[in-house]
Amino acid sequence: MRFKCAELKEYQIVGKPLSKTNEKTPIYKMRIFAPDEIVAKSRFWYFLRQLKKVRKVNGEILRMTLVSNSSPTKIKNFGIWVRYDSRSGSHNMYREYRDVSTTGAVTQCYRDMAARHRARAHSIQIMKVEEVKAGDCKRPIIKQMHNSTLKFPLPHRILKYNKKSIFVAERPSTMQ
Amino acid sequence: AVVSTQSTGAHGDDKGKLVAIVDVIDQNRALVDGPCSGVGRKDINFKALHLTPFTIPIAHSARSGAVRKAWEKAEVTKKWSESTWAKKLASREKRSQLSDFDRFKLMKAKQARNRIINIEFGKLRNAARKAKK
């Protein structure tokens, strides 16, 4: 089952416009982040239509492959170039995220844009996603994690699993 | 690198297993690895971890092999199983697994123990009463 809250998947979609006169047409490749194949194809045509004079009616998808995670156990810093529509106009953004996978970072980006700018998924366009070296990161939130002697407490720890004490006489302690 | 137990229902099959925190992803997540406890390297929320007092000396983002070596050298699994925390978890687990017959046996064992205690207590009480008089 596909869940909206699940992580996006990365698809590599290759398509081209059909030609009526059997002449060679250019082939276009796109990197699409979508929850499933159907949305991926749809977004492919949406972007291609904006960039080139092709429509789904006049084109065909040659190949769609699911891009799997190259190194799911290595922490990476991702720079994501976004274009989004706010209530009063369209803006470009560069955002950084720290994650284990590209799809994880892009999913984070969507959630973050929704939270910070109330931008819905349909108004967000992911222009570029790139792994950024630690030294080249710009955002202080990401840079603060680039510390080999990093230390931080987990304050006000609320343990969700603690079902045995829903009603208690005294306020439980959240100190670790 | 701190060793911690995983304790939530979210990661059901890995519940209660020991893993080492290998690196920190961001404020909420850590990269953990449990080569000696059968947990694959993965990212996990801090909320799903309980830190133990055991640490192993590994570099951040060390590979699974290095983690395993340091883990075995520090004898973490052995130290953990000897700790009161682990024993409490084990006894809790055992108690939840008892069958009705086991609970009956437990009741009888408690009864026998309490009888011995109460007899001794009675003796002490009577001795104290006599001493008062």
Short mmCIF file of C-alpha atoms in Angstrom, two decimals:
data_model
loop_
_atom_site.label_atom_id
_atom_site.label_comp_id
_atom_site.label_asym_id
_atom_site.label_seq_id
_atom_site.Cartn_x
_atom_site.Cartn_y
_atom_site.Cartn_z
CA MET A 1 0.00 0.00 0.00
CA ARG A 2 1.25 3.43 -0.76
CA PHE A 3 1.22 5.96 2.06
CA LYS A 4 1.54 9.68 1.64
CA CYS A 5 3.70 9.80 4.72
CA ALA A 6 6.15 7.19 3.41
CA GLU A 7 9.45 8.16 1.88
CA LEU A 8 9.53 9.25 -1.73
CA LYS A 9 11.21 7.10 -4.35
CA GLU A 10 13.66 8.25 -6.96
CA TYR A 11 12.87 7.38 -10.55
CA GLN A 12 14.93 7.89 -13.65
CA ILE A 13 12.52 8.43 -16.50
CA VAL A 14 13.52 8.59 -20.13
CA GLY A 15 11.04 9.74 -22.72
CA LYS A 16 10.80 11.27 -26.13
CA PRO A 17 8.30 12.96 -28.39
CA LEU A 18 6.81 10.78 -31.05
CA SER A 19 7.44 11.80 -34.62
CA LYS A 20 4.84 11.37 -37.31
CA THR A 21 7.40 11.39 -40.12
CA ASN A 22 9.69 8.71 -38.65
CA GLU A 23 12.56 11.16 -38.19
CA LYS A 24 14.78 10.98 -35.13
CA THR A 25 13.58 12.95 -32.15
CA PRO A 26 15.62 13.98 -29.12
CA ILE A 27 15.40 11.83 -26.03
CA TYR A 28 15.02 13.40 -22.61
CA LYS A 29 15.96 12.01 -19.23
CA MET A 30 14.63 13.23 -15.91
CA ARG A 31 15.20 12.52 -12.27
CA ILE A 32 11.83 12.42 -10.54
CA PHE A 33 11.05 12.03 -6.85
CA ALA A 34 7.59 10.57 -6.38
CA PRO A 35 5.73 8.20 -4.06
CA ASP A 36 4.95 5.75 -6.86
CA GLU A 37 5.30 5.05 -10.56
CA ILE A 38 2.04 6.67 -11.60
CA VAL A 39 2.85 9.99 -9.99
CA ALA A 40 6.39 9.73 -11.34
CA LYS A 41 5.18 9.43 -14.90
CA SER A 42 2.75 12.25 -14.39
CA ARG A 43 5.40 14.57 -13.02
CA PHE A 44 7.73 13.61 -15.84
CA TRP A 45 5.23 14.85 -18.42
CA TYR A 46 4.44 17.90 -16.29
CA PHE A 47 8.07 19.00 -16.27
CA LEU A 48 8.83 17.99 -19.83
CA ARG A 49 5.83 19.94 -21.06
CA GLN A 50 7.17 23.03 -19.29
CA LEU A 51 10.66 22.65 -20.68
CA LYS A 52 10.11 21.27 -24.15
CA LYS A 53 7.30 21.24 -26.69
CA VAL A 54 6.14 17.71 -25.82
CA ARG A 55 2.90 16.50 -24.42
CA LYS A 56 1.98 13.10 -23.05
CA VAL A 57 -0.30 12.60 -26.03
CA ASN A 58 2.57 13.21 -28.43
CA GLY A 59 5.25 11.40 -26.51
CA GLU A 60 6.24 8.10 -25.06
CA ILE A 61 8.18 6.95 -22.06
CA LEU A 62 11.05 4.73 -23.11
CA ARG A 63 12.29 3.67 -19.74
CA MET A 64 11.42 4.16 -16.12
CA THR A 65 13.76 2.74 -13.50
CA LEU A 66 13.59 2.94 -9.76
CA VAL A 67 16.89 4.33 -8.54
CA SER A 68 17.89 2.47 -5.43
CA ASN A 69 19.90 3.89 -2.61
CA SER A 70 23.61 3.85 -3.32
CA SER A 71 24.87 3.86 0.25
CA PRO A 72 22.12 3.61 2.87
CA THR A 73 24.61 3.36 5.72
CA LYS A 74 26.63 6.48 5.00
CA ILE A 75 25.49 9.83 6.32
CA LYS A 76 25.50 12.51 3.65
CA ASN A 77 24.80 16.20 3.41
CA PHE A 78 22.41 17.09 0.62
CA GLY A 79 22.01 20.45 -1.08
CA ILE A 80 18.59 20.77 -2.68
CA TRP A 81 17.71 23.53 -5.10
CA VAL A 82 13.96 24.13 -4.95
CA ARG A 83 11.52 26.33 -6.78
CA TYR A 84 8.20 26.85 -5.06
CA ASP A 85 5.08 28.96 -5.37
CA SER A 86 4.21 31.00 -2.35
CA ARG A 87 0.93 32.84 -1.98
CA SER A 88 2.37 35.88 -3.68
CA GLY A 89 4.87 34.60 -6.21
CA SER A 90 7.42 32.01 -7.20
CA HIS A 91 10.80 31.75 -5.48
CA ASN A 92 14.02 29.80 -5.71
CA MET A 93 15.64 28.30 -2.67
CA TYR A 94 18.72 26.40 -1.71
CA ARG A 95 18.19 24.11 1.26
CA GLU A 96 20.45 21.66 3.01
CA TYR A 97 19.54 18.40 4.71
CA ARG A 98 21.48 15.70 6.41
CA ASP A 99 20.34 12.19 5.65
CA VAL A 100 21.36 8.72 4.77
CA SER A 101 19.72 8.71 1.33
CA THR A 102 18.75 11.13 -1.45
CA THR A 103 15.10 10.16 -1.21
CA GLY A 104 15.20 10.69 2.54
CA ALA A 105 16.61 14.17 2.07
CA VAL A 106 14.05 15.08 -0.60
CA THR A 107 11.22 13.78 1.57
CA GLN A 108 12.60 15.89 4.41
CA CYS A 109 12.63 18.86 2.07
CA TYR A 110 8.96 18.47 1.21
CA ARG A 111 8.01 18.16 4.87
CA ASP A 112 10.23 21.12 5.76
CA MET A 113 8.77 23.34 3.01
CA ALA A 114 5.29 22.47 4.14
CA ALA A 115 6.16 23.28 7.73
CA ARG A 116 8.16 26.44 7.23
CA HIS A 117 6.51 27.95 4.16
CA ARG A 118 3.13 26.20 3.99
CA ALA A 119 4.12 25.06 0.52
CA ARG A 120 2.13 22.08 -0.73
CA ALA A 121 3.78 19.37 -2.76
CA HIS A 122 2.14 20.45 -6.00
CA SER A 123 3.75 23.87 -5.78
CA ILE A 124 7.26 22.55 -5.13
CA GLN A 125 9.69 21.73 -7.91
CA ILE A 126 12.91 19.99 -7.03
CA MET A 127 15.40 21.43 -9.46
CA LYS A 128 18.57 19.75 -8.31
CA VAL A 129 19.70 17.43 -5.56
CA GLU A 130 23.38 17.04 -4.89
CA GLU A 131 25.51 15.49 -2.24
CA VAL A 132 27.58 18.24 -0.67
CA LYS A 133 30.86 17.77 1.13
CA ALA A 134 30.90 18.78 4.77
CA GLY A 135 33.26 21.67 4.10
CA ASP A 136 31.01 23.13 1.41
CA CYS A 137 27.84 23.18 3.47
CA LYS A 138 26.35 26.57 4.07
CA ARG A 139 23.58 26.15 6.60
CA PRO A 140 24.59 26.37 10.29
CA ILE A 141 22.06 23.73 11.30
CA ILE A 142 23.90 21.23 9.14
CA LYS A 143 27.33 22.52 9.95
CA GLN A 144 26.78 22.10 13.67
CA MET A 145 26.63 18.34 13.09
CA HIS A 146 30.08 18.34 11.52
CA ASN A 147 31.77 17.90 14.84
CA SER A 148 33.61 14.74 15.72
CA THR A 149 33.21 15.46 19.45
CA LEU A 150 29.55 16.33 19.19
CA LYS A 151 27.65 16.16 22.45
CA PHE A 152 24.08 17.04 23.22
CA PRO A 153 21.54 16.01 25.84
CA LEU A 154 18.09 14.64 25.17
CA PRO A 155 16.09 16.96 27.42
CA HIS A 156 12.46 16.48 28.38
CA ARG A 157 12.40 12.87 27.33
CA ILE A 158 8.86 11.56 26.87
CA LEU A 159 8.74 7.83 26.39
CA LYS A 160 5.78 6.89 24.26
CA TYR A 161 5.83 3.21 25.00
CA ASN A 162 5.13 3.63 28.67
CA LYS A 163 1.59 2.32 28.62
CA LYS A 164 1.61 1.04 32.16
CA SER A 165 1.32 4.48 33.71
CA ILE A 166 -1.30 6.53 31.96
CA PHE A 167 -2.72 7.88 35.19
CA VAL A 168 -0.20 8.49 37.95
CA ALA A 169 -0.31 10.16 41.33
CA GLU A 170 2.72 12.35 40.75
CA ARG A 171 4.14 14.03 37.68
CA PRO A 172 6.71 11.71 36.09
CA SER A 173 10.26 12.86 35.73
CA THR A 174 11.46 13.49 32.18
CA MET A 175 15.09 13.86 33.15
CA GLN A 176 17.29 11.21 31.60
CA ALA B 1 30.30 5.58 20.50
CA VAL B 2 27.69 4.67 23.00
CA VAL B 3 25.92 1.38 23.28
CA SER B 4 22.19 1.55 23.67
CA THR B 5 19.21 -0.75 23.67
CA GLN B 6 16.44 -0.37 21.17
CA SER B 7 13.14 -0.30 22.96
CA THR B 8 10.05 0.45 20.98
CA GLY B 9 7.23 -1.34 19.26
CA ALA B 10 8.02 0.52 16.05
CA HIS B 11 11.02 -1.63 15.27
CA GLY B 12 9.24 -4.72 16.48
CA ASP B 13 11.71 -7.42 15.62
CA ASP B 14 14.70 -5.43 16.84
CA LYS B 15 13.10 -4.55 20.13
CA GLY B 16 15.40 -4.79 23.12
CA LYS B 17 18.54 -5.49 21.09
CA LEU B 18 21.86 -3.85 21.78
CA VAL B 19 23.27 -1.51 19.18
CA ALA B 20 26.12 0.94 19.09
CA ILE B 21 25.56 4.53 18.07
CA VAL B 22 28.08 4.99 15.32
CA ASP B 23 27.25 8.51 14.21
CA VAL B 24 24.71 11.26 14.59
CA ILE B 25 22.63 12.23 11.57
CA ASP B 26 20.84 15.20 13.04
CA GLN B 27 19.16 16.28 16.23
CA ASN B 28 16.69 13.42 16.18
CA ARG B 29 18.42 10.54 14.47
CA ALA B 30 21.51 8.43 14.88
CA LEU B 31 23.23 5.89 12.71
CA VAL B 32 23.34 2.66 14.68
CA ASP B 33 24.96 -0.69 14.09
CA GLY B 34 24.64 -3.95 16.00
CA PRO B 35 26.96 -6.47 14.39
CA CYS B 36 27.05 -8.66 17.49
CA SER B 37 23.31 -8.57 18.06
CA GLY B 38 22.07 -9.14 14.56
CA VAL B 39 20.91 -5.61 13.83
CA GLY B 40 21.90 -4.20 10.47
CA ARG B 41 23.32 -0.72 10.18
CA LYS B 42 20.48 1.77 9.95
CA ASP B 43 19.28 5.20 10.92
CA ILE B 44 17.04 5.35 13.94
CA ASN B 45 15.32 8.00 16.01
CA PHE B 46 16.82 8.75 19.43
CA LYS B 47 13.34 8.23 20.83
CA ALA B 48 13.65 4.56 19.99
CA LEU B 49 16.89 4.19 21.92
CA HIS B 50 17.77 3.84 25.57
CA LEU B 51 21.37 4.71 26.29
CA THR B 52 23.36 2.28 28.37
CA PRO B 53 26.43 3.22 30.38
CA PHE B 54 28.65 1.13 28.11
CA THR B 55 30.83 2.73 25.46
CA ILE B 56 33.17 1.33 22.87
CA PRO B 57 36.07 3.27 21.40
CA ILE B 58 35.32 3.58 17.70
CA ALA B 59 35.78 6.44 15.30
CA HIS B 60 32.57 8.08 14.10
CA SER B 61 31.06 6.31 11.08
CA ALA B 62 33.39 3.34 11.63
CA ARG B 63 32.52 0.34 9.50
CA SER B 64 30.66 -2.67 10.82
CA GLY B 65 33.83 -4.74 11.03
CA ALA B 66 35.57 -2.18 13.21
CA VAL B 67 32.47 -1.87 15.41
CA ARG B 68 32.36 -5.64 15.85
CA LYS B 69 36.04 -5.81 16.80
CA ALA B 70 35.74 -3.03 19.36
CA TRP B 71 32.50 -4.54 20.70
CA GLU B 72 34.02 -7.96 21.21
CA LYS B 73 37.18 -6.51 22.70
CA ALA B 74 35.17 -4.50 25.24
CA GLU B 75 33.00 -7.59 25.92
CA VAL B 76 29.90 -5.47 25.79
CA THR B 77 27.39 -8.31 25.45
CA LYS B 78 28.83 -10.04 28.49
CA LYS B 79 28.91 -6.87 30.59
CA TRP B 80 25.38 -6.05 29.53
CA SER B 81 23.96 -9.43 30.47
CA GLU B 82 25.59 -9.09 33.89
CA SER B 83 24.07 -5.70 34.53
CA THR B 84 21.01 -5.28 36.76
CA TRP B 85 19.13 -3.57 33.95
CA ALA B 86 19.50 -6.54 31.64
CA LYS B 87 18.57 -8.96 34.41
CA LYS B 88 15.45 -6.97 35.19
CA LEU B 89 14.47 -7.01 31.53
CA ALA B 90 15.07 -10.73 31.41
CA SER B 91 12.97 -11.41 34.49
CA ARG B 92 10.19 -9.20 33.15
CA GLU B 93 10.28 -11.12 29.92
CA LYS B 94 10.20 -14.42 31.76
CA ARG B 95 7.29 -13.35 33.92
CA SER B 96 5.24 -12.45 30.87
CA GLN B 97 5.98 -15.85 29.35
CA LEU B 98 4.75 -17.88 32.34
CA SER B 99 2.06 -20.45 31.77
CA ASP B 100 -0.71 -21.02 34.26
CA PHE B 101 1.14 -23.99 35.70
CA ASP B 102 4.28 -21.88 36.08
CA ARG B 103 2.31 -19.24 37.91
CA PHE B 104 0.95 -21.93 40.21
CA LYS B 105 4.47 -23.15 40.91
CA LEU B 106 5.53 -19.56 41.55
CA MET B 107 2.69 -19.10 44.00
CA LYS B 108 3.68 -22.24 45.87
CA ALA B 109 7.33 -21.21 45.93
CA LYS B 110 6.41 -17.76 47.29
CA GLN B 111 4.19 -19.39 49.88
CA ALA B 112 6.99 -21.67 51.06
CA ARG B 113 9.44 -18.77 51.28
CA ASN B 114 7.01 -16.55 53.16
CA ARG B 115 6.24 -19.33 55.63
CA ILE B 116 9.91 -19.62 56.52
CA ILE B 117 10.22 -15.85 56.88
CA ASN B 118 7.09 -15.54 58.98
CA ILE B 119 8.12 -18.35 61.32
CA GLU B 120 11.45 -16.63 61.94
CA PHE B 121 9.66 -13.32 62.36
CA GLY B 122 7.29 -14.89 64.85
CA LYS B 123 10.19 -16.27 66.84
CA LEU B 124 11.88 -12.86 66.94
CA ARG B 125 8.62 -11.19 67.91
CA ASN B 126 7.96 -13.61 70.74
CA ALA B 127 11.52 -13.20 72.00
CA ALA B 128 11.09 -9.41 71.97
CA ARG B 129 7.80 -9.70 73.85
CA LYS B 130 9.37 -11.90 76.48
CA ALA B 131 12.28 -9.50 76.79
CA LYS B 132 9.84 -6.62 77.38
CA LYS B 133 8.08 -8.45 80.17
#
